[in-house]
Amino acid sequence: MSLLEVKHLKKVYTTRLGGQQCQALHDVDFTVEQGEFTAIMGESGSGKTTLLNILASFDKPTAGEVLLDGKKMSTIPERQLSAFRRENLGFVFQDFNLLDTFSIRDNILLPLVLSRKSYQEMIPKLTPIADLLGLSDLLDKYPYEVSGGQKQRTAVARAIITDPKLILADEPTGALDSKASARLLALFEEINTQGQTILMVTHSARAASHAGRVLFIKDGEVFHQLYRGGLSTDEMFKKVSDTLTVLANGGELH
Amino acid sequence: MKFTFYLKLALTNLKKNRETYFPYLLACLGTVFMYFLFVSFAYNEGLQNISGRDMVSSLFLIGKIVVIVFAAIFIFYANSFLMKRRKKEIGLYSILGLEKRQISAVMFFESLIMGAASLIGGLLFGTVFGNLLFRILMRLVDTAPDSTFILNPAHFAETGIFFGVVFLFTFFFNDIQVRKSKPISLLKSANEGEKEPKSSLLLTLFGVVSLGYGYYIALTEESIILAIVKFWGAVILVILGTHALFTSGSIFILKTLKRNRHFYYKPNNFISVSNLIYRMKKNAAGLANICILSTMILVTVSTTIALYAGKEDMLRARNPRQLAVTCRTDTIPLSELSGQMEAYAAKHNVTLVDAQNFSYTTFNLMRVDPYHGTSFETMPDYMLSYSSLDLYYYEFTVILLEDYNRMEGTEETLEPDELILFSKVNDYGYDTLTMPFAEFRIKKEVDEVSFSSPKADLSMDRGAIIVVDSQETLDTITESYLALENQTDLYLYTYNRAQADLTGEEEDRIAFIEEYREAMKEAYGLNNSTLTVLSYDIDRIEWNEMYGGFLFLGVALGLLFLMAMVLIIYFKQVSEGYEDRVRFEVLQKVGMDKRDIRRTINRQLRLVFFLPLAGALIHLAVAFRILRSLLAMFQLERTGLIVLCFVAVSAVFSIVYFVVYHLTSRVYYRIVNR
Ligand SMILES: Nc1ncnc2c1ncn2[C@@H]1O[C@H](COP(=O)(O)OP(=O)(O)OP(=O)(O)O)[C@@H](O)[C@H]1O
Ligand SMILES: [Mg+2]
């Protein structure tokens, strides 16, 4: 059984005034196995964030179904959704979503506090993650006092501190320079080898080439996928770049 | 051309921000209305035919000054609040290529529109409702029901000029803000969030000391005179203390909680404490203002209501008999005083009921312990410079047993060293009484006497009426007293008093009293201070004017303050709403239950908004003693009545506050759930 099954997802946004409709997802269909590291690529506005939001249960699809561990998400009662999110999901937001009332430390600890862990349990988890992400010196600062990249790393730390089954990351390298990106991706790879599943949206071919599989989304559908197989990162990078070029030229694959 | 462009842009801006600007407009309008009302009442030609014209005029002039101070502070405060929220919008304009000069022009038109709208609206209201309110005032004042309200263009002009200046100043303020600003920092400031507040231990300590000392004065000052002297000092201390404690103290406490890791890292505490720190930092000053405004409302309204409600009581206390005439024994003989009273009464078809005439002697000593002890001594010179003189000063009024028995219808007997005693304030409660020249035994302490004011709970006029057995005893007392040394002022006089209740038409009674008074003054060459005429009827007219005016003014100012308070609460709810909306979403995404979030936020909101009310009620409770002293100055000496008024006003105010909170929190939830 796959960890995540996405079946014929469709999402239509209706603008608040009712009139106009915008179809963000047309018919998205794919599965993710336990322990996979998958990247999702696609043009801006192609529906990637929309897809992640549905997977994270922040939003409901217009049609179609998402199964996590074989369980239909739509059947989880509203009341249990928050607990479900806390226990199973780690989400890195495209716009970070840090709370300005909390220090960096408290922002990272937030999901642990919500799961009622004791302070003694939290610290051993916080220290290594903060170290890895280069946040150790910033822990007592507040979000408005740190840079965009530091905020993004904080968001990543918050997502992975609970060891979630599934990490959903929306452009986690968007605000990072190449060195920090490389470190973050290495971290993702390491987490991945420990068995956690990662689904990462990215615009960067370099970032995508770290993944085991790359999904390309176009016009609200999964347009193409690439498997790494035995390829090295550089070889994968080339393949992804080529595919993007073809996509950008509007060409057909296969 | 350009002109209409700016005007249009200004109008769109105001419309776009109507959520905050409309309430602001209403509040400005209300302030204009109140100012116009006070000005046109104070100088109204329609007051001509009321006797207390000067009294009413000066009351409303005081009111006008309060409104001036209030309007200046309040309109500035509200305006700067609104500007702060619009920084981003203004930054955007300058990035989109509008020059600062042009932004200033837009600002000018905004101020112009707001000023004009509130002036026109306020004056319109004034014109429409002025007459009605004037009639209500005349009702309360209860003397000149036929006075009319006359509109005067000068009052319109005065109001226009004053508020024109205020709005011009708000424009200058906004203009400086625009000129000072750098577009980048403006754009950034909105996402920047607030710095975490610094809590200064020093400021917290200052708050504790300031509030504590203010409270200490209010709670311990015994002397009425000193209470009045120190009142404003205490008020300022409490205002400073409230501000310091709201801004620094609250954050100090929260940070201490935060430092306790086991407490802090629990879901509810975690979110509440950190949010509260943030909220308090942004709102503490506003909350402190709400607290102080609430206290002001409570104090003004409850004291003026207490005065109005206690009016009859005070009149009775001052005039136990409807007419009482007093003069020194060496001016008008007692028989003449009472005989002429009867004659003039008959002339005006007034009958004297239960007429009493007697002589009495007064002298003063110092009560060594103001509240306890039986010892009375001479008052040394230096005592006169004591501000708390009223505590020690003790006046004895001596009357003869035969007069007492006659007036009270009793058959008491006394030995030369025995007294019957009536204490004017509180009970005396001892069996003996020691004067520097004699020692007396109290045969009986009575609770009331028919010929003098009833006992007061608190009064500046401390003293006792003592009844002695005979003229000989009185003569001895007089001689010994006058022979005292080391007494600053040998104040001992003998008076004749004629007093009675009156029946007859009110007009006749007043005519009688006036003619009688003038005739006696004329015949014996006396003036108003050597011939004291206390009349219930004449007092009543004056008191109605004074306390009716007080009540009107108190309630009007109370409403004005209330309006300001509602606006501040509303502004707070709106700005909290916009901030919490973002937090709400994030918390939900990170896995906090929607209902939990709502519950914690509810709790925080309630805590934040009811803190000022709690503060105000505590302030009022503490201020009770000192306010009672102030009221005692006005001869309102009934503690029970004052308590009743305070409690009733507090209850009504709390309900109003709750309703205001409830209504404005609907706005909050609408924003959060948008
Ligand atoms: N709340 C919304 N209401 C209406 N339309 C929306 C909403 N959110 C997204 N859309 C539309 O849905 C489409 C997909 O948006 P989405 O945010 O998923 O794109 P994306 O692939 O994440 O783009 P990017 O790479 O720029 O982040 C876009 O056309 C967008 O305009
Ligand atoms: Mg996106």
PDB file of N, CA, C and O in Angstrom, chain A residues 28-48:
ATOM      1  N   VAL A  28      -5.472  15.596 -11.239  1.00  0.00           N
ATOM      2  CA  VAL A  28      -4.142  15.212 -10.771  1.00  0.00           C
ATOM      3  C   VAL A  28      -4.207  13.816 -10.165  1.00  0.00           C
ATOM      4  O   VAL A  28      -5.054  13.540  -9.327  1.00  0.00           O
ATOM      5  N   ASP A  29      -3.312  13.004 -10.592  1.00  0.00           N
ATOM      6  CA  ASP A  29      -3.379  11.598 -10.221  1.00  0.00           C
ATOM      7  C   ASP A  29      -1.954  11.063 -10.064  1.00  0.00           C
ATOM      8  O   ASP A  29      -1.183  11.060 -11.020  1.00  0.00           O
ATOM      9  N   PHE A  30      -1.568  10.668  -8.856  1.00  0.00           N
ATOM     10  CA  PHE A  30      -0.250  10.043  -8.671  1.00  0.00           C
ATOM     11  C   PHE A  30      -0.211   9.386  -7.299  1.00  0.00           C
ATOM     12  O   PHE A  30      -1.114   9.588  -6.482  1.00  0.00           O
ATOM     13  N   THR A  31       0.824   8.576  -7.074  1.00  0.00           N
ATOM     14  CA  THR A  31       0.982   7.974  -5.752  1.00  0.00           C
ATOM     15  C   THR A  31       2.405   8.222  -5.267  1.00  0.00           C
ATOM     16  O   THR A  31       3.314   8.422  -6.058  1.00  0.00           O
ATOM     17  N   VAL A  32       2.538   8.226  -3.946  1.00  0.00           N
ATOM     18  CA  VAL A  32       3.852   8.375  -3.350  1.00  0.00           C
ATOM     19  C   VAL A  32       4.056   7.223  -2.383  1.00  0.00           C
ATOM     20  O   VAL A  32       3.200   6.946  -1.555  1.00  0.00           O
ATOM     21  N   GLU A  33       5.194   6.523  -2.545  1.00  0.00           N
ATOM     22  CA  GLU A  33       5.450   5.386  -1.662  1.00  0.00           C
ATOM     23  C   GLU A  33       6.128   5.858  -0.390  1.00  0.00           C
ATOM     24  O   GLU A  33       6.785   6.904  -0.376  1.00  0.00           O
ATOM     25  N   GLN A  34       5.972   5.031   0.607  1.00  0.00           N
ATOM     26  CA  GLN A  34       6.662   5.268   1.876  1.00  0.00           C
ATOM     27  C   GLN A  34       8.155   5.451   1.621  1.00  0.00           C
ATOM     28  O   GLN A  34       8.780   4.659   0.920  1.00  0.00           O
ATOM     29  N   GLY A  35       8.743   6.514   2.154  1.00  0.00           N
ATOM     30  CA  GLY A  35      10.191   6.700   2.054  1.00  0.00           C
ATOM     31  C   GLY A  35      10.660   7.345   0.765  1.00  0.00           C
ATOM     32  O   GLY A  35      11.863   7.454   0.539  1.00  0.00           O
ATOM     33  N   GLU A  36       9.749   7.798  -0.055  1.00  0.00           N
ATOM     34  CA  GLU A  36      10.155   8.453  -1.300  1.00  0.00           C
ATOM     35  C   GLU A  36      10.503   9.918  -1.074  1.00  0.00           C
ATOM     36  O   GLU A  36      10.007  10.545  -0.157  1.00  0.00           O
ATOM     37  N   PHE A  37      11.345  10.447  -1.949  1.00  0.00           N
ATOM     38  CA  PHE A  37      11.650  11.876  -1.953  1.00  0.00           C
ATOM     39  C   PHE A  37      11.246  12.369  -3.335  1.00  0.00           C
ATOM     40  O   PHE A  37      11.901  12.085  -4.336  1.00  0.00           O
ATOM     41  N   THR A  38      10.110  13.075  -3.378  1.00  0.00           N
ATOM     42  CA  THR A  38       9.538  13.469  -4.661  1.00  0.00           C
ATOM     43  C   THR A  38       9.574  14.973  -4.818  1.00  0.00           C
ATOM     44  O   THR A  38       9.266  15.705  -3.878  1.00  0.00           O
ATOM     45  N   ALA A  39       9.958  15.436  -6.011  1.00  0.00           N
ATOM     46  CA  ALA A  39       9.906  16.869  -6.289  1.00  0.00           C
ATOM     47  C   ALA A  39       8.765  17.137  -7.257  1.00  0.00           C
ATOM     48  O   ALA A  39       8.428  16.300  -8.084  1.00  0.00           O
ATOM     49  N   ILE A  40       8.145  18.304  -7.104  1.00  0.00           N
ATOM     50  CA  ILE A  40       7.083  18.693  -8.025  1.00  0.00           C
ATOM     51  C   ILE A  40       7.521  19.991  -8.686  1.00  0.00           C
ATOM     52  O   ILE A  40       7.892  20.945  -8.005  1.00  0.00           O
ATOM     53  N   MET A  41       7.481  20.006 -10.002  1.00  0.00           N
ATOM     54  CA  MET A  41       7.868  21.216 -10.717  1.00  0.00           C
ATOM     55  C   MET A  41       6.726  21.660 -11.609  1.00  0.00           C
ATOM     56  O   MET A  41       5.834  20.883 -11.961  1.00  0.00           O
ATOM     57  N   GLY A  42       6.745  22.915 -11.960  1.00  0.00           N
ATOM     58  CA  GLY A  42       5.704  23.430 -12.845  1.00  0.00           C
ATOM     59  C   GLY A  42       5.771  24.936 -12.853  1.00  0.00           C
ATOM     60  O   GLY A  42       6.353  25.549 -11.950  1.00  0.00           O
ATOM     61  N   GLU A  43       5.176  25.514 -13.857  1.00  0.00           N
ATOM     62  CA  GLU A  43       5.215  26.969 -13.967  1.00  0.00           C
ATOM     63  C   GLU A  43       4.519  27.624 -12.794  1.00  0.00           C
ATOM     64  O   GLU A  43       3.709  27.000 -12.108  1.00  0.00           O
ATOM     65  N   SER A  44       4.824  28.861 -12.674  1.00  0.00           N
ATOM     66  CA  SER A  44       4.121  29.632 -11.648  1.00  0.00           C
ATOM     67  C   SER A  44       2.637  29.666 -11.995  1.00  0.00           C
ATOM     68  O   SER A  44       2.263  29.889 -13.143  1.00  0.00           O
ATOM     69  N   GLY A  45       1.820  29.399 -11.038  1.00  0.00           N
ATOM     70  CA  GLY A  45       0.372  29.429 -11.278  1.00  0.00           C
ATOM     71  C   GLY A  45      -0.155  28.107 -11.807  1.00  0.00           C
ATOM     72  O   GLY A  45      -1.333  28.003 -12.146  1.00  0.00           O
ATOM     73  N   SER A  46       0.706  27.085 -11.836  1.00  0.00           N
ATOM     74  CA  SER A  46       0.224  25.828 -12.397  1.00  0.00           C
ATOM     75  C   SER A  46      -0.544  24.987 -11.381  1.00  0.00           C
ATOM     76  O   SER A  46      -1.073  23.943 -11.718  1.00  0.00           O
ATOM     77  N   GLY A  47      -0.565  25.405 -10.140  1.00  0.00           N
ATOM     78  CA  GLY A  47      -1.400  24.713  -9.155  1.00  0.00           C
ATOM     79  C   GLY A  47      -0.636  23.912  -8.117  1.00  0.00           C
ATOM     80  O   GLY A  47      -1.223  23.117  -7.384  1.00  0.00           O
ATOM     81  N   LYS A  48       0.653  24.165  -7.989  1.00  0.00           N
ATOM     82  CA  LYS A  48       1.451  23.366  -7.062  1.00  0.00           C
ATOM     83  C   LYS A  48       1.067  23.625  -5.603  1.00  0.00           C
ATOM     84  O   LYS A  48       0.851  22.692  -4.829  1.00  0.00           O
TER      85      LYS A  48
END
